[in-house]
Amino acid sequence: MRATDREVKAYFRSSDRVFRLNDAWYFASREGDHGPFASEMLATLEVERYVSERTELGAFADRQAQGALGHPAGDSHEGARSELDEVVEKRADNVIPLYPLV
């Protein structure tokens, strides 16, 4: 449980996150269920991407809060925007096209 969590929730190991419901694949996270995905493999790949992204963005937020971006927290956000743009650009390069079921 994270310090910011206000309610008790179920937590999953990576292998337990992916599930099938009505012929579609989903994965569960603290923020809720994600999907549908056309296959178990796509759902599993998306779990890996999602966890990586959340970890990277969490680390970015921590560095920003600690003023590690070259300016004290609360000052100009230009350095933070630049680093965030790099994170988002990197994530966009690694996106796996996911097509919802129709």
Short mmCIF file of C-alpha atoms in Angstrom, two decimals:
data_model
loop_
_atom_site.label_atom_id
_atom_site.label_comp_id
_atom_site.label_asym_id
_atom_site.label_seq_id
_atom_site.Cartn_x
_atom_site.Cartn_y
_atom_site.Cartn_z
CA MET A 1 0.00 0.00 0.00
CA ARG A 2 1.26 3.47 -0.88
CA ALA A 3 1.18 6.28 1.66
CA THR A 4 -1.25 8.16 -0.58
CA ASP A 5 -3.72 5.25 -0.85
CA ARG A 6 -6.86 5.90 1.16
CA GLU A 7 -8.58 2.56 0.80
CA VAL A 8 -7.57 -1.07 0.97
CA LYS A 9 -7.23 -2.59 -2.50
CA ALA A 10 -6.13 -5.90 -3.96
CA TYR A 11 -2.58 -5.90 -5.31
CA PHE A 12 -1.30 -8.21 -7.99
CA ARG A 13 1.95 -9.72 -9.09
CA SER A 14 2.64 -9.24 -12.79
CA SER A 15 1.54 -12.78 -13.63
CA ASP A 16 -1.79 -12.28 -11.81
CA ARG A 17 -2.67 -8.96 -13.45
CA VAL A 18 -3.83 -10.30 -16.82
CA PHE A 19 -7.27 -11.85 -17.03
CA ARG A 20 -9.86 -12.81 -19.61
CA LEU A 21 -13.44 -11.60 -19.52
CA ASN A 22 -16.05 -12.14 -22.27
CA ASP A 23 -13.50 -13.14 -24.93
CA ALA A 24 -11.29 -10.10 -24.31
CA TRP A 25 -8.10 -9.65 -22.30
CA TYR A 26 -7.56 -7.05 -19.57
CA PHE A 27 -5.02 -6.23 -16.90
CA ALA A 28 -5.57 -4.90 -13.41
CA SER A 29 -3.65 -2.09 -11.74
CA ARG A 30 -4.08 0.01 -8.63
CA GLU A 31 -5.78 2.59 -10.82
CA GLY A 32 -8.31 0.10 -12.20
CA ASP A 33 -8.72 -2.38 -15.04
CA HIS A 34 -7.28 -1.65 -18.50
CA GLY A 35 -8.37 -3.10 -21.82
CA PRO A 36 -9.81 -4.76 -23.76
CA PHE A 37 -6.90 -6.30 -25.67
CA ALA A 38 -7.20 -8.76 -28.52
CA SER A 39 -4.83 -11.31 -26.98
CA GLU A 40 -3.17 -12.31 -23.73
CA MET A 41 0.20 -11.44 -25.24
CA LEU A 42 -0.89 -7.86 -26.02
CA ALA A 43 -2.30 -7.44 -22.52
CA THR A 44 0.95 -8.76 -21.00
CA LEU A 45 3.05 -6.41 -23.14
CA GLU A 46 0.85 -3.51 -22.12
CA VAL A 47 1.31 -4.41 -18.42
CA GLU A 48 5.07 -4.22 -18.88
CA ARG A 49 4.82 -0.87 -20.68
CA TYR A 50 2.39 0.51 -18.12
CA VAL A 51 4.54 -0.47 -15.12
CA SER A 52 7.67 0.91 -16.79
CA GLU A 53 5.93 4.18 -17.59
CA ARG A 54 4.50 4.58 -14.09
CA THR A 55 7.91 3.85 -12.54
CA GLU A 56 9.69 6.32 -14.80
CA LEU A 57 7.14 9.08 -14.30
CA GLY A 58 7.16 8.46 -10.52
CA ALA A 59 10.94 8.86 -10.47
CA PHE A 60 10.58 12.06 -12.50
CA ALA A 61 8.08 13.44 -9.98
CA ASP A 62 10.41 12.54 -7.10
CA ARG A 63 13.34 14.33 -8.75
CA GLN A 64 11.18 17.36 -9.43
CA ALA A 65 9.95 17.49 -5.84
CA GLN A 66 13.53 17.29 -4.57
CA GLY A 67 14.66 20.10 -6.86
CA ALA A 68 17.05 17.78 -8.73
CA LEU A 69 16.15 19.30 -12.10
CA GLY A 70 18.46 22.26 -11.69
CA HIS A 71 16.02 24.54 -9.89
CA PRO A 72 14.22 24.51 -6.54
CA ALA A 73 10.73 23.03 -6.53
CA GLY A 74 8.19 25.74 -7.22
CA ASP A 75 10.48 27.87 -9.46
CA SER A 76 10.41 27.95 -13.25
CA HIS A 77 9.15 24.67 -14.67
CA GLU A 78 11.07 24.92 -17.95
CA GLY A 79 13.62 22.24 -16.92
CA ALA A 80 10.85 19.97 -15.68
CA ARG A 81 8.90 20.39 -18.91
CA SER A 82 11.98 19.59 -20.94
CA GLU A 83 12.65 16.39 -18.99
CA LEU A 84 8.98 15.41 -19.06
CA ASP A 85 8.93 15.96 -22.83
CA GLU A 86 11.91 13.58 -23.11
CA VAL A 87 10.11 10.95 -21.01
CA VAL A 88 6.92 11.23 -23.07
CA GLU A 89 8.86 11.15 -26.35
CA LYS A 90 10.76 8.04 -25.23
CA ARG A 91 7.50 6.34 -24.22
CA ALA A 92 5.87 7.25 -27.56
CA ASP A 93 8.73 5.59 -29.45
CA ASN A 94 8.07 2.34 -27.59
CA VAL A 95 4.27 2.22 -27.89
CA ILE A 96 2.85 -1.03 -29.16
CA PRO A 97 -0.20 -0.40 -31.35
CA LEU A 98 -3.17 -1.88 -29.53
CA TYR A 99 -6.40 -2.30 -31.39
CA PRO A 100 -9.59 -2.62 -29.36
CA LEU A 101 -11.99 -5.38 -30.17
CA VAL A 102 -14.86 -4.31 -32.38
#
